[in-house]
PDB file of C-alpha atoms in Angstrom:
ATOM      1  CA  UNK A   1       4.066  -5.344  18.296  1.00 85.00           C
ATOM      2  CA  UNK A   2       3.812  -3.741  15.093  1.00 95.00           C
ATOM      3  CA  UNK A   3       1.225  -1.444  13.329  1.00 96.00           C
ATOM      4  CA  UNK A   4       0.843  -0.458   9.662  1.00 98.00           C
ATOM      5  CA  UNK A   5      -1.883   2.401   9.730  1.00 97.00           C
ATOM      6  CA  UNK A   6      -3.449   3.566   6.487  1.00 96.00           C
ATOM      7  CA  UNK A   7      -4.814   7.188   5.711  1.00 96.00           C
ATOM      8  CA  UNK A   8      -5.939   9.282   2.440  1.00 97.00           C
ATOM      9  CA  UNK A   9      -8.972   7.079   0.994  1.00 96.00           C
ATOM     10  CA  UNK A  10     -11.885   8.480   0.110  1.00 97.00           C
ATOM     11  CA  UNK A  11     -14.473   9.484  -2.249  1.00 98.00           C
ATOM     12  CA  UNK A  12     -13.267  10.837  -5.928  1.00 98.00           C
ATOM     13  CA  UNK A  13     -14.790  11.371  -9.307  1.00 98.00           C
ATOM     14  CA  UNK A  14     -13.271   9.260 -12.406  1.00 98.00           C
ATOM     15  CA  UNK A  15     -10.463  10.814 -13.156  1.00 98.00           C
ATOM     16  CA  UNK A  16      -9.297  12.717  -9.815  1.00 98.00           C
ATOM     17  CA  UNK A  17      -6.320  12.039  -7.988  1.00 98.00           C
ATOM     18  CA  UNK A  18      -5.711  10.535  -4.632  1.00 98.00           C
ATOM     19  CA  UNK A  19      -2.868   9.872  -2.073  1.00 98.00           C
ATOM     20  CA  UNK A  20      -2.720   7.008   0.074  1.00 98.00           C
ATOM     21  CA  UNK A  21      -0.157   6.990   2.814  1.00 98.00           C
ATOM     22  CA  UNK A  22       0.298   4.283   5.376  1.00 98.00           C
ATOM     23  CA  UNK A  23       2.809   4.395   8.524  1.00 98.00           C
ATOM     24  CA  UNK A  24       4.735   1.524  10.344  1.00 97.00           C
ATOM     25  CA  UNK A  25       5.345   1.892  13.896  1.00 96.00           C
ATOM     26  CA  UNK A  26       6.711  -1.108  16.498  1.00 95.00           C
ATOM     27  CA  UNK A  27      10.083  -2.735  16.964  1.00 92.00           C
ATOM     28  CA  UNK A  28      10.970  -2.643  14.212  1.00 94.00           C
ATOM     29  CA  UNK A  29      14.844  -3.094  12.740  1.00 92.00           C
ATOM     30  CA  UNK A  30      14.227  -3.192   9.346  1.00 93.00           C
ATOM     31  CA  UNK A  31      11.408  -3.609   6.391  1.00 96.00           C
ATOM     32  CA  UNK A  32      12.025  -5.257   3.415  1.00 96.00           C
ATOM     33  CA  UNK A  33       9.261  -5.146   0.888  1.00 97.00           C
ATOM     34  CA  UNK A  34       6.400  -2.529   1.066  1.00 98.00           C
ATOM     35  CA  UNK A  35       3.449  -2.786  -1.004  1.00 98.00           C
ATOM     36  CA  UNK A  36      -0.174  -1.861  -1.712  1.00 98.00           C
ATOM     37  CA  UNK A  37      -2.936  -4.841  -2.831  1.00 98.00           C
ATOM     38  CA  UNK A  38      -6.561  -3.876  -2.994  1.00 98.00           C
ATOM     39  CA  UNK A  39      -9.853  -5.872  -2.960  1.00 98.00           C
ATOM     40  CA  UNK A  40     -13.204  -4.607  -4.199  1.00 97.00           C
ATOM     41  CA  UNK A  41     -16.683  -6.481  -3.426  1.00 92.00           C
ATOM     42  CA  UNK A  42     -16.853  -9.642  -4.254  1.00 95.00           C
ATOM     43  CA  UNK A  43     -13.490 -10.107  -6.180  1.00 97.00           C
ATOM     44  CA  UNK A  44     -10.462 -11.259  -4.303  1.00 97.00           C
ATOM     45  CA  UNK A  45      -7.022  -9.179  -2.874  1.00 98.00           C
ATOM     46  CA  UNK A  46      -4.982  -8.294  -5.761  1.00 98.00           C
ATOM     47  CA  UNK A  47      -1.187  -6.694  -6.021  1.00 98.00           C
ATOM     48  CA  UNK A  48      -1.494  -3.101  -7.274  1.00 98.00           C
ATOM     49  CA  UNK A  49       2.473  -1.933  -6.393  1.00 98.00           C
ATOM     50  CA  UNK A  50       5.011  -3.199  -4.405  1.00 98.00           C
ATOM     51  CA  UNK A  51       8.750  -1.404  -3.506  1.00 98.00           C
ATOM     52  CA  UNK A  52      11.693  -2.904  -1.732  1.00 97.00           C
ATOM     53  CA  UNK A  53      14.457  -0.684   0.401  1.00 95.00           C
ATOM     54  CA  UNK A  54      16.361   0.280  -2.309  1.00 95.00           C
ATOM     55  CA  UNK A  55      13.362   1.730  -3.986  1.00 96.00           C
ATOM     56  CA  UNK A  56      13.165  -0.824  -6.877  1.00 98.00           C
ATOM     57  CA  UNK A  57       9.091  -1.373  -8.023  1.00 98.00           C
ATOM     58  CA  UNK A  58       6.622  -3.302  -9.534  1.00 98.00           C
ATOM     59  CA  UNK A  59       2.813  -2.577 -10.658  1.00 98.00           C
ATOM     60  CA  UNK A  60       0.317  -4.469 -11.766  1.00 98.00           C
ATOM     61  CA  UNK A  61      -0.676  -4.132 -15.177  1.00 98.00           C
ATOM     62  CA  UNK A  62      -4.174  -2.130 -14.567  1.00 98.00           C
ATOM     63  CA  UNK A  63      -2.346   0.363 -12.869  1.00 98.00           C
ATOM     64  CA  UNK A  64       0.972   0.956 -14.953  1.00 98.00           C
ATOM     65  CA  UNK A  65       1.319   4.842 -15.983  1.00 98.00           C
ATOM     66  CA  UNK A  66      -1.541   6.313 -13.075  1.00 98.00           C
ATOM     67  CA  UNK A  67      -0.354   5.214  -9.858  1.00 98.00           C
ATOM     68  CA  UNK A  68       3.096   5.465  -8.277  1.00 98.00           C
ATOM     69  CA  UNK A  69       4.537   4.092  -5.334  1.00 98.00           C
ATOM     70  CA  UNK A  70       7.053   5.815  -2.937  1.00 98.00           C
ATOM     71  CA  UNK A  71       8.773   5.147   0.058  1.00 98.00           C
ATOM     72  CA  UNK A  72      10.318   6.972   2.897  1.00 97.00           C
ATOM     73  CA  UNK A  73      12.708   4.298   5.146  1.00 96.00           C
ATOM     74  CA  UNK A  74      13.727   6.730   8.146  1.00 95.00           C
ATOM     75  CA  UNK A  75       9.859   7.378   8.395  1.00 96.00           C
ATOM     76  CA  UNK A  76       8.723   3.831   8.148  1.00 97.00           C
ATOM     77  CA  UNK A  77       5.816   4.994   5.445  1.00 98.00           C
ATOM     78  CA  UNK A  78       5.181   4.092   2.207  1.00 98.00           C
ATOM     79  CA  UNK A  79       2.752   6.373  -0.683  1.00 98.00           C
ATOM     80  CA  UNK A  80       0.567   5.130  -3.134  1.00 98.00           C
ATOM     81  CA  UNK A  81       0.034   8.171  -5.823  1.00 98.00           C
ATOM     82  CA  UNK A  82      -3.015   7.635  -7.812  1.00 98.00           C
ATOM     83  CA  UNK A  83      -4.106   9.413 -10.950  1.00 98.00           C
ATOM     84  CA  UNK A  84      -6.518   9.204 -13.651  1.00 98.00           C
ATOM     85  CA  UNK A  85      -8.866   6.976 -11.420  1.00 98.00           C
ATOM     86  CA  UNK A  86     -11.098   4.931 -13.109  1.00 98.00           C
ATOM     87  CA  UNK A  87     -14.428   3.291 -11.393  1.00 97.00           C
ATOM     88  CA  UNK A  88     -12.908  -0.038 -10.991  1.00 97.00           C
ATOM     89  CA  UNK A  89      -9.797   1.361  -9.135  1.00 98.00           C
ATOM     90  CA  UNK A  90     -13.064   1.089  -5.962  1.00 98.00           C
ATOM     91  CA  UNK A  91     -11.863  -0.774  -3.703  1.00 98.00           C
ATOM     92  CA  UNK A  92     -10.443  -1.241  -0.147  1.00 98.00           C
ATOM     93  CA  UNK A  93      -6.603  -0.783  -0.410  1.00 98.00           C
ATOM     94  CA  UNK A  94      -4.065  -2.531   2.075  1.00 98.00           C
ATOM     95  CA  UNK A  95      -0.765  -1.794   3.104  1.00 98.00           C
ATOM     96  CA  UNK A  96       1.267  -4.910   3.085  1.00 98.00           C
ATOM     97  CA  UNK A  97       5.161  -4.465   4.828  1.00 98.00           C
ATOM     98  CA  UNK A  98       8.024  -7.646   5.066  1.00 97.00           C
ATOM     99  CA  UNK A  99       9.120  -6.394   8.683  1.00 95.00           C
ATOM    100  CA  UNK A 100      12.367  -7.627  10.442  1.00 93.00           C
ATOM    101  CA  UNK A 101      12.729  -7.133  14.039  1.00 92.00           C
ATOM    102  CA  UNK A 102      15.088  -7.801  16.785  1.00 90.00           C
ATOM    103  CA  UNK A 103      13.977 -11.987  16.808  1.00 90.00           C
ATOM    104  CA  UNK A 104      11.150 -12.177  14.301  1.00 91.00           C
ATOM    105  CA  UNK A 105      10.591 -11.557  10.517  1.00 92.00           C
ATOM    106  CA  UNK A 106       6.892 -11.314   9.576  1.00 94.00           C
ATOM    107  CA  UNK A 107       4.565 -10.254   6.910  1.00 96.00           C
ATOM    108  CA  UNK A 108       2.234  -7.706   8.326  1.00 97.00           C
ATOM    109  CA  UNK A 109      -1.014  -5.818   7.055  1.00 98.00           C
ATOM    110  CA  UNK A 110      -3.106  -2.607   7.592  1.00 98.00           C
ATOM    111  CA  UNK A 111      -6.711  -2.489   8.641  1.00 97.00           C
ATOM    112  CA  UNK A 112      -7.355  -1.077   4.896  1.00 97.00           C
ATOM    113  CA  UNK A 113      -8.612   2.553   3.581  1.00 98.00           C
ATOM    114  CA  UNK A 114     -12.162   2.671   1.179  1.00 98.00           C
ATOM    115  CA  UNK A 115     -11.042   4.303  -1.721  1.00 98.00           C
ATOM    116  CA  UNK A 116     -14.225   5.263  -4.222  1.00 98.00           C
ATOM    117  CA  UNK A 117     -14.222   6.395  -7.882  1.00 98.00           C
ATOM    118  CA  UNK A 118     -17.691   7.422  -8.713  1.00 97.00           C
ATOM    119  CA  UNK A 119     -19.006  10.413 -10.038  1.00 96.00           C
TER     120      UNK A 119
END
């Protein structure tokens, strides 16, 4: 009924830059929150930003100052910029979205994108 596909991990050296970008699709009316949590190996799924409709955000504290989160509402996608990365920003990263529809209000996630900081 409703998708939230994830694209842009990958493989970067400490201190590179990546963009994560992940799209909502379905019947879908409205999304409140949007949001990014990651979880690396053995450790478990953690907030790293979060953005509601009206564009207000909120970071964790590991990420303040590198990593920005964006949102486009007519496009249904939400951006996770990521600078200065660091070898413990590894980790899979998950798109998280508060979606309203026509009878139904749910909390829905992305399959995840491997994003790697290793030189």
């Amino acid at each position: 009924q409703v998708q939230l596909v994830e694209s842009g991990g990958g493989l970067v050296q400490p201190g590179g830059s990546l963009r994560l970008s992940c799209a909502a699709s379905g019947r879908i009316l409205n999304i409140n929150i949007m949001g990014w949590y990651r979880q690396a190996p053995g450790k478990e799924r953690e907030l790293v930003a979060t953005i509601t409709s009206g564009g207000n955000t909120n970071y964790a504290d590991s990420v303040k100052g590198r990593f920005t989160i964006s949102r486009d509402n007519l496009l249904k996608m939400v951006y996770l910029q990521m600078i200065s990365l660091k070898p413990e920003d590894t980790a899979v990263y998950y798109c998280n979205a508060d979606v309203v529809g026509r009878e139904f209000r749910r909390n829905y996630w992305g399959q995840g994108t491997q994003v790697t900081v290793s030189s």
